[in-house]
Amino acid sequence: MDDNRRWKYLLEPGEGLLLSTPDPDTDDESGTPAIVKQAHRLAQWTAETGLAEADVISTPLVATPLPAYAGRIEAGQRRWDGLRPHVMWHPLMWMPQRLAEPYMIVEEDEERLETVDEWAIRVALEMTASGMYDPETGGWLDVMALHDIDIEAPGQVDRIEAWLQGAVDPELDAIDLDAYISSSDQPDWAVQVAAVIFADVIAGSWSITATDLIFIAEGMAEAGPTRTDIEEIIRMGSLWAGDAVIDLDLSLAQRLEQISDGLHTVGDDPQELREGPLAEVLDALTVVANAYAQALDNLDQMAATV
């Protein structure tokens, strides 16, 4: 059994876990906006894992959906309801408690739990640093193979299903990735790194989202936009980059709300929609895309020094 067997899943060779920035030379969906990829990956993840969307964290900060551990696994159960056994090779299904649960952060003598965004960044950092995920190949380590279990062998999926339902299995009970993932010298290193890069990851995601929405909106403009098209661009921009500041105390979400409030004054003529509200949306998104692009350069520079 190859204890270093990997499977390419959802991500492409050359793609890191932080943000969604595929290598254009290896990207199977080259030209597809990152926010569209995010939606596709979430749909594939839920369909293939059997997890409900409530049990999944999907954020533009991380290139893959993440299973939500905190408060989502019922007492006495080994994993989430509906989880399909054939995906139990994936390292994200075996996160040690230290990584699966939010970290208690001390700031100015006060304690608080990690936010979901901080946690997602920490998971991405630790999965990459430990080799559980390999950005060069886009491959995830096969946890079963690491423990000399061939999940493709006859009967193994049924065995895992029985274990998920509560059956005793000493080999599966003994699987623990903590020794492979955790650093004995500095167990909270990823918490510290996440704090350093957090602002740039957030800002970088805003820039990527705005750039993607510009691409989509320009396509709508060529085809002839509808009111529904513009409302959807506004919704996505507010959801994924709404906190981006575009002018003094004006956020992107606030500017998009202003545009949305004025939609009722515009007719349904595509040219009127293109030259009016859609142009205003594009202007706001362009400010965000340009203003926060430096964050992506900052992250690249930091990665080059590691």
Tab-separated table of C-alpha atoms in Angstrom:
chain	number	residue	atom	x	y	z
A	1	MET	CA	0.000	0.000	0.000
A	2	ASP	CA	1.351	3.391	-0.990
A	3	ASP	CA	1.090	5.467	2.187
A	4	ASN	CA	1.617	8.609	0.091
A	5	ARG	CA	-1.260	7.970	-2.324
A	6	ARG	CA	-3.059	11.137	-3.340
A	7	TRP	CA	-6.282	11.952	-5.078
A	8	LYS	CA	-6.925	15.104	-7.081
A	9	TYR	CA	-10.263	16.390	-5.860
A	10	LEU	CA	-12.019	19.659	-6.784
A	11	LEU	CA	-8.773	21.640	-7.096
A	12	GLU	CA	-6.323	21.844	-9.963
A	13	PRO	CA	-2.524	21.396	-10.074
A	14	GLY	CA	-0.840	24.636	-9.095
A	15	GLU	CA	-3.807	25.833	-7.018
A	16	GLY	CA	-3.325	26.762	-3.384
A	17	LEU	CA	-5.961	26.451	-0.686
A	18	LEU	CA	-6.081	30.139	0.186
A	19	LEU	CA	-8.451	32.092	-2.070
A	20	SER	CA	-9.255	30.666	-5.493
A	21	THR	CA	-6.379	31.396	-7.815
A	22	PRO	CA	-5.929	28.422	-10.184
A	23	ASP	CA	-2.896	28.082	-12.411
A	24	PRO	CA	-4.137	29.094	-15.895
A	25	ASP	CA	-1.826	26.509	-17.479
A	26	THR	CA	-3.513	23.592	-15.673
A	27	ASP	CA	-7.003	24.937	-14.964
A	28	ASP	CA	-9.707	22.682	-16.442
A	29	GLU	CA	-12.152	25.610	-16.253
A	30	SER	CA	-9.864	28.392	-17.413
A	31	GLY	CA	-11.749	31.669	-17.641
A	32	THR	CA	-14.458	30.578	-15.232
A	33	PRO	CA	-14.849	33.214	-12.475
A	34	ALA	CA	-13.738	32.111	-9.004
A	35	ILE	CA	-17.179	32.748	-7.502
A	36	VAL	CA	-18.693	30.454	-10.144
A	37	LYS	CA	-16.086	27.797	-9.348
A	38	GLN	CA	-16.975	28.178	-5.679
A	39	ALA	CA	-20.626	27.453	-6.419
A	40	HIS	CA	-19.735	24.478	-8.629
A	41	ARG	CA	-17.408	23.048	-6.005
A	42	LEU	CA	-19.974	23.441	-3.243
A	43	ALA	CA	-22.574	21.634	-5.365
A	44	GLN	CA	-20.138	18.816	-6.176
A	45	TRP	CA	-18.976	18.557	-2.557
A	46	THR	CA	-22.493	18.261	-1.119
A	47	ALA	CA	-23.588	15.839	-3.841
A	48	GLU	CA	-20.589	13.526	-3.420
A	49	THR	CA	-20.134	13.692	0.361
A	50	GLY	CA	-23.824	13.590	1.240
A	51	LEU	CA	-23.376	16.515	3.624
A	52	ALA	CA	-26.130	19.073	3.989
A	53	GLU	CA	-25.158	22.657	3.155
A	54	ALA	CA	-25.599	23.509	6.842
A	55	ASP	CA	-22.703	21.132	7.554
A	56	VAL	CA	-20.389	22.836	5.048
A	57	ILE	CA	-18.407	26.070	5.161
A	58	SER	CA	-18.065	27.624	1.701
A	59	THR	CA	-16.159	30.890	1.598
A	60	PRO	CA	-14.197	32.737	-1.102
A	61	LEU	CA	-11.267	32.814	1.343
A	62	VAL	CA	-10.594	29.109	0.775
A	63	ALA	CA	-10.598	27.275	-2.553
A	64	THR	CA	-12.442	24.190	-1.306
A	65	PRO	CA	-15.570	23.692	0.783
A	66	LEU	CA	-14.817	22.669	4.373
A	67	PRO	CA	-16.874	20.380	6.616
A	68	ALA	CA	-18.230	22.266	9.630
A	69	TYR	CA	-17.338	20.461	12.844
A	70	ALA	CA	-18.219	22.921	15.611
A	71	GLY	CA	-21.697	22.139	16.874
A	72	ARG	CA	-22.597	20.117	13.782
A	73	ILE	CA	-21.918	16.499	14.852
A	74	GLU	CA	-24.519	15.040	17.180
A	75	ALA	CA	-23.384	13.652	20.528
A	76	GLY	CA	-22.607	9.959	20.214
A	77	GLN	CA	-22.130	10.128	16.452
A	78	ARG	CA	-18.788	9.746	14.713
A	79	ARG	CA	-19.519	12.133	11.878
A	80	TRP	CA	-22.325	14.097	10.238
A	81	ASP	CA	-25.686	12.681	9.247
A	82	GLY	CA	-25.719	11.548	5.637
A	83	LEU	CA	-21.937	11.373	5.203
A	84	ARG	CA	-21.050	8.841	2.494
A	85	PRO	CA	-18.331	6.378	3.510
A	86	HIS	CA	-16.458	6.446	0.216
A	87	VAL	CA	-15.191	9.985	0.935
A	88	MET	CA	-13.564	9.014	4.228
A	89	TRP	CA	-10.178	8.895	2.523
A	90	HIS	CA	-10.198	12.725	2.570
A	91	PRO	CA	-8.094	14.449	5.265
A	92	LEU	CA	-10.785	17.066	5.890
A	93	MET	CA	-12.974	14.263	7.256
A	94	TRP	CA	-10.344	13.462	9.904
A	95	MET	CA	-9.371	16.841	11.302
A	96	PRO	CA	-8.061	16.505	14.881
A	97	GLN	CA	-10.129	18.356	17.469
A	98	ARG	CA	-7.490	21.076	17.852
A	99	LEU	CA	-7.968	21.981	14.184
A	100	ALA	CA	-11.642	21.104	13.797
A	101	GLU	CA	-12.812	23.437	16.559
A	102	PRO	CA	-12.355	27.224	16.744
A	103	TYR	CA	-9.289	28.357	18.660
A	104	MET	CA	-9.531	30.535	21.740
A	105	ILE	CA	-7.671	33.739	20.900
A	106	VAL	CA	-6.389	36.114	23.568
A	107	GLU	CA	-6.378	39.783	22.581
A	108	GLU	CA	-5.500	42.501	25.060
A	109	ASP	CA	-6.180	40.165	27.990
A	110	GLU	CA	-9.602	39.235	26.610
A	111	GLU	CA	-10.543	35.871	25.164
A	112	ARG	CA	-12.625	35.241	22.072
A	113	LEU	CA	-13.205	32.348	19.696
A	114	GLU	CA	-11.873	32.391	16.151
A	115	THR	CA	-14.341	33.614	13.583
A	116	VAL	CA	-15.342	31.221	10.812
A	117	ASP	CA	-13.103	33.128	8.391
A	118	GLU	CA	-10.092	32.924	10.732
A	119	TRP	CA	-10.717	29.212	11.245
A	120	ALA	CA	-10.971	28.551	7.497
A	121	ILE	CA	-7.660	30.309	6.864
A	122	ARG	CA	-6.000	28.287	9.654
A	123	VAL	CA	-7.305	25.031	8.180
A	124	ALA	CA	-5.941	25.989	4.757
A	125	LEU	CA	-2.539	26.822	6.250
A	126	GLU	CA	-2.235	23.633	8.283
A	127	MET	CA	-3.520	21.308	5.562
A	128	THR	CA	-0.932	22.726	3.189
A	129	ALA	CA	2.022	22.894	5.599
A	130	SER	CA	1.470	19.311	6.764
A	131	GLY	CA	1.332	17.962	3.223
A	132	MET	CA	-2.244	16.790	3.563
A	133	TYR	CA	-2.843	18.958	0.509
A	134	ASP	CA	-0.202	19.420	-2.186
A	135	PRO	CA	-0.654	22.621	-4.225
A	136	GLU	CA	1.756	21.445	-6.899
A	137	THR	CA	-0.378	18.447	-7.877
A	138	GLY	CA	-3.747	19.546	-6.506
A	139	GLY	CA	-3.758	16.224	-4.649
A	140	TRP	CA	-5.072	15.335	-1.204
A	141	LEU	CA	-3.360	12.640	0.850
A	142	ASP	CA	-5.356	9.410	1.127
A	143	VAL	CA	-5.813	8.991	4.895
A	144	MET	CA	-6.861	5.362	4.504
A	145	ALA	CA	-3.746	4.496	2.519
A	146	LEU	CA	-1.681	6.325	5.134
A	147	HIS	CA	-3.024	3.753	7.615
A	148	ASP	CA	-2.560	0.784	5.258
A	149	ILE	CA	-6.233	0.552	4.297
A	150	ASP	CA	-7.189	0.380	0.622
A	151	ILE	CA	-10.576	2.067	0.387
A	152	GLU	CA	-10.990	0.650	-3.128
A	153	ALA	CA	-10.604	-2.945	-1.950
A	154	PRO	CA	-13.769	-5.072	-1.770
A	155	GLY	CA	-15.697	-4.612	1.462
A	156	GLN	CA	-13.811	-1.568	2.730
A	157	VAL	CA	-16.530	0.993	2.020
A	158	ASP	CA	-19.057	-1.228	3.815
A	159	ARG	CA	-16.628	-1.543	6.706
A	160	ILE	CA	-16.306	2.232	6.962
A	161	GLU	CA	-20.079	2.647	6.768
A	162	ALA	CA	-20.497	0.211	9.653
A	163	TRP	CA	-17.937	2.170	11.668
A	164	LEU	CA	-19.720	5.443	10.941
A	165	GLN	CA	-22.894	3.816	12.264
A	166	GLY	CA	-21.158	2.882	15.526
A	167	ALA	CA	-19.505	-0.495	14.914
A	168	VAL	CA	-16.258	-1.182	16.770
A	169	ASP	CA	-13.210	-1.169	14.483
A	170	PRO	CA	-9.835	-0.825	16.243
A	171	GLU	CA	-8.001	0.213	13.062
A	172	LEU	CA	-10.429	3.005	12.208
A	173	ASP	CA	-10.722	4.006	15.852
A	174	ALA	CA	-6.951	4.509	15.933
A	175	ILE	CA	-6.766	6.921	12.977
A	176	ASP	CA	-5.520	10.249	14.280
A	177	LEU	CA	-3.953	12.892	12.054
A	178	ASP	CA	-2.804	15.065	14.932
A	179	ALA	CA	0.736	13.682	14.811
A	180	TYR	CA	0.923	14.420	11.077
A	181	ILE	CA	-0.597	17.902	11.211
A	182	SER	CA	0.350	19.453	14.534
A	183	SER	CA	3.671	21.086	15.366
A	184	SER	CA	4.989	20.039	18.771
A	185	ASP	CA	7.297	23.072	18.849
A	186	GLN	CA	4.630	25.675	18.083
A	187	PRO	CA	1.118	24.185	17.930
A	188	ASP	CA	-0.545	27.573	17.424
A	189	TRP	CA	1.735	28.727	14.586
A	190	ALA	CA	-1.141	28.829	12.074
A	191	VAL	CA	-3.219	31.004	14.401
A	192	GLN	CA	-0.388	33.511	14.440
A	193	VAL	CA	0.162	33.402	10.671
A	194	ALA	CA	-3.579	33.709	10.029
A	195	ALA	CA	-3.619	36.863	12.157
A	196	VAL	CA	-0.750	38.348	10.121
A	197	ILE	CA	-2.270	37.639	6.695
A	198	PHE	CA	-5.954	37.948	7.608
A	199	ALA	CA	-6.462	41.502	6.342
A	200	ASP	CA	-4.727	40.739	3.043
A	201	VAL	CA	-6.704	37.518	2.524
A	202	ILE	CA	-9.967	39.368	3.098
A	203	ALA	CA	-8.956	42.258	0.845
A	204	GLY	CA	-7.637	39.856	-1.791
A	205	SER	CA	-10.941	38.010	-1.822
A	206	TRP	CA	-12.756	41.311	-2.350
A	207	SER	CA	-10.538	42.110	-5.322
A	208	ILE	CA	-11.040	38.658	-6.852
A	209	THR	CA	-14.808	38.789	-6.297
A	210	ALA	CA	-15.106	42.265	-7.810
A	211	THR	CA	-12.993	41.243	-10.813
A	212	ASP	CA	-15.150	38.164	-11.346
A	213	LEU	CA	-18.370	40.162	-11.120
A	214	ILE	CA	-17.016	42.709	-13.602
A	215	PHE	CA	-16.366	39.844	-16.030
A	216	ILE	CA	-19.900	38.522	-15.536
A	217	ALA	CA	-21.507	41.965	-15.723
A	218	GLU	CA	-19.666	42.844	-18.924
A	219	GLY	CA	-20.996	39.646	-20.466
A	220	MET	CA	-24.488	40.686	-19.432
A	221	ALA	CA	-23.952	44.119	-20.941
A	222	GLU	CA	-23.063	42.586	-24.314
A	223	ALA	CA	-26.029	40.208	-24.263
A	224	GLY	CA	-28.464	42.854	-23.089
A	225	PRO	CA	-28.967	43.046	-19.314
A	226	THR	CA	-32.233	42.491	-17.514
A	227	ARG	CA	-33.323	43.892	-14.187
A	228	THR	CA	-32.909	40.401	-12.682
A	229	ASP	CA	-29.327	40.216	-13.980
A	230	ILE	CA	-28.407	43.452	-12.237
A	231	GLU	CA	-30.155	42.425	-9.014
A	232	GLU	CA	-28.116	39.193	-8.985
A	233	ILE	CA	-24.814	41.043	-9.480
A	234	ILE	CA	-25.796	43.372	-6.632
A	235	ARG	CA	-26.694	40.415	-4.413
A	236	MET	CA	-23.393	38.613	-5.009
A	237	GLY	CA	-21.316	41.752	-4.633
A	238	SER	CA	-23.000	42.611	-1.343
A	239	LEU	CA	-22.660	39.049	-0.058
A	240	TRP	CA	-18.996	38.426	-0.852
A	241	ALA	CA	-17.405	41.887	-0.907
A	242	GLY	CA	-19.949	44.159	0.729
A	243	ASP	CA	-17.607	45.342	3.487
A	244	ALA	CA	-15.059	46.725	1.021
A	245	VAL	CA	-14.757	50.489	1.456
A	246	ILE	CA	-14.959	52.417	-1.799
A	247	ASP	CA	-15.207	56.052	-0.692
A	248	LEU	CA	-14.643	57.463	2.774
A	249	ASP	CA	-17.373	55.815	4.886
A	250	LEU	CA	-19.191	54.276	1.917
A	251	SER	CA	-18.961	50.484	1.583
A	252	LEU	CA	-19.600	48.502	-1.568
A	253	ALA	CA	-22.770	47.071	-0.024
A	254	GLN	CA	-24.067	50.563	0.703
A	255	ARG	CA	-23.301	51.775	-2.821
A	256	LEU	CA	-24.960	48.718	-4.355
A	257	GLU	CA	-27.988	49.266	-2.140
A	258	GLN	CA	-28.248	52.815	-3.464
A	259	ILE	CA	-28.188	51.483	-7.020
A	260	SER	CA	-30.740	48.803	-6.150
A	261	ASP	CA	-33.063	51.374	-4.600
A	262	GLY	CA	-32.993	53.320	-7.858
A	263	LEU	CA	-33.768	50.381	-10.139
A	264	HIS	CA	-37.494	51.069	-9.993
A	265	THR	CA	-36.924	54.402	-11.752
A	266	VAL	CA	-35.423	52.695	-14.801
A	267	GLY	CA	-37.386	50.952	-17.517
A	268	ASP	CA	-36.779	47.458	-18.883
A	269	ASP	CA	-34.973	48.602	-22.007
A	270	PRO	CA	-31.584	46.780	-22.095
A	271	GLN	CA	-29.744	49.880	-23.299
A	272	GLU	CA	-31.202	51.985	-20.490
A	273	LEU	CA	-30.245	49.324	-17.953
A	274	ARG	CA	-26.759	49.018	-19.471
A	275	GLU	CA	-26.018	52.726	-19.488
A	276	GLY	CA	-27.659	53.399	-16.127
A	277	PRO	CA	-27.602	50.978	-13.176
A	278	LEU	CA	-25.302	48.375	-14.729
A	279	ALA	CA	-22.696	51.034	-15.527
A	280	GLU	CA	-22.940	52.291	-11.945
A	281	VAL	CA	-22.461	48.752	-10.619
A	282	LEU	CA	-19.418	48.291	-12.862
A	283	ASP	CA	-17.927	51.559	-11.635
A	284	ALA	CA	-18.282	50.483	-7.981
A	285	LEU	CA	-16.845	47.026	-8.642
A	286	THR	CA	-13.911	48.485	-10.561
A	287	VAL	CA	-12.995	50.635	-7.569
A	288	VAL	CA	-12.931	47.544	-5.349
A	289	ALA	CA	-11.024	45.386	-7.836
A	290	ASN	CA	-8.297	47.995	-8.222
A	291	ALA	CA	-8.147	49.283	-4.652
A	292	TYR	CA	-7.604	45.873	-3.103
A	293	ALA	CA	-5.469	44.217	-5.787
A	294	GLN	CA	-2.334	45.124	-3.816
A	295	ALA	CA	-3.383	42.620	-1.159
A	296	LEU	CA	-2.887	39.791	-3.650
A	297	ASP	CA	0.625	41.049	-4.390
A	298	ASN	CA	1.297	41.206	-0.653
A	299	LEU	CA	0.244	37.575	-0.227
A	300	ASP	CA	2.415	36.484	-3.156
A	301	GLN	CA	5.403	38.302	-1.655
A	302	MET	CA	4.844	36.692	1.744
A	303	ALA	CA	4.519	33.244	0.180
A	304	ALA	CA	7.776	33.752	-1.701
A	305	THR	CA	9.636	34.425	1.538
A	306	VAL	CA	8.371	31.303	3.346
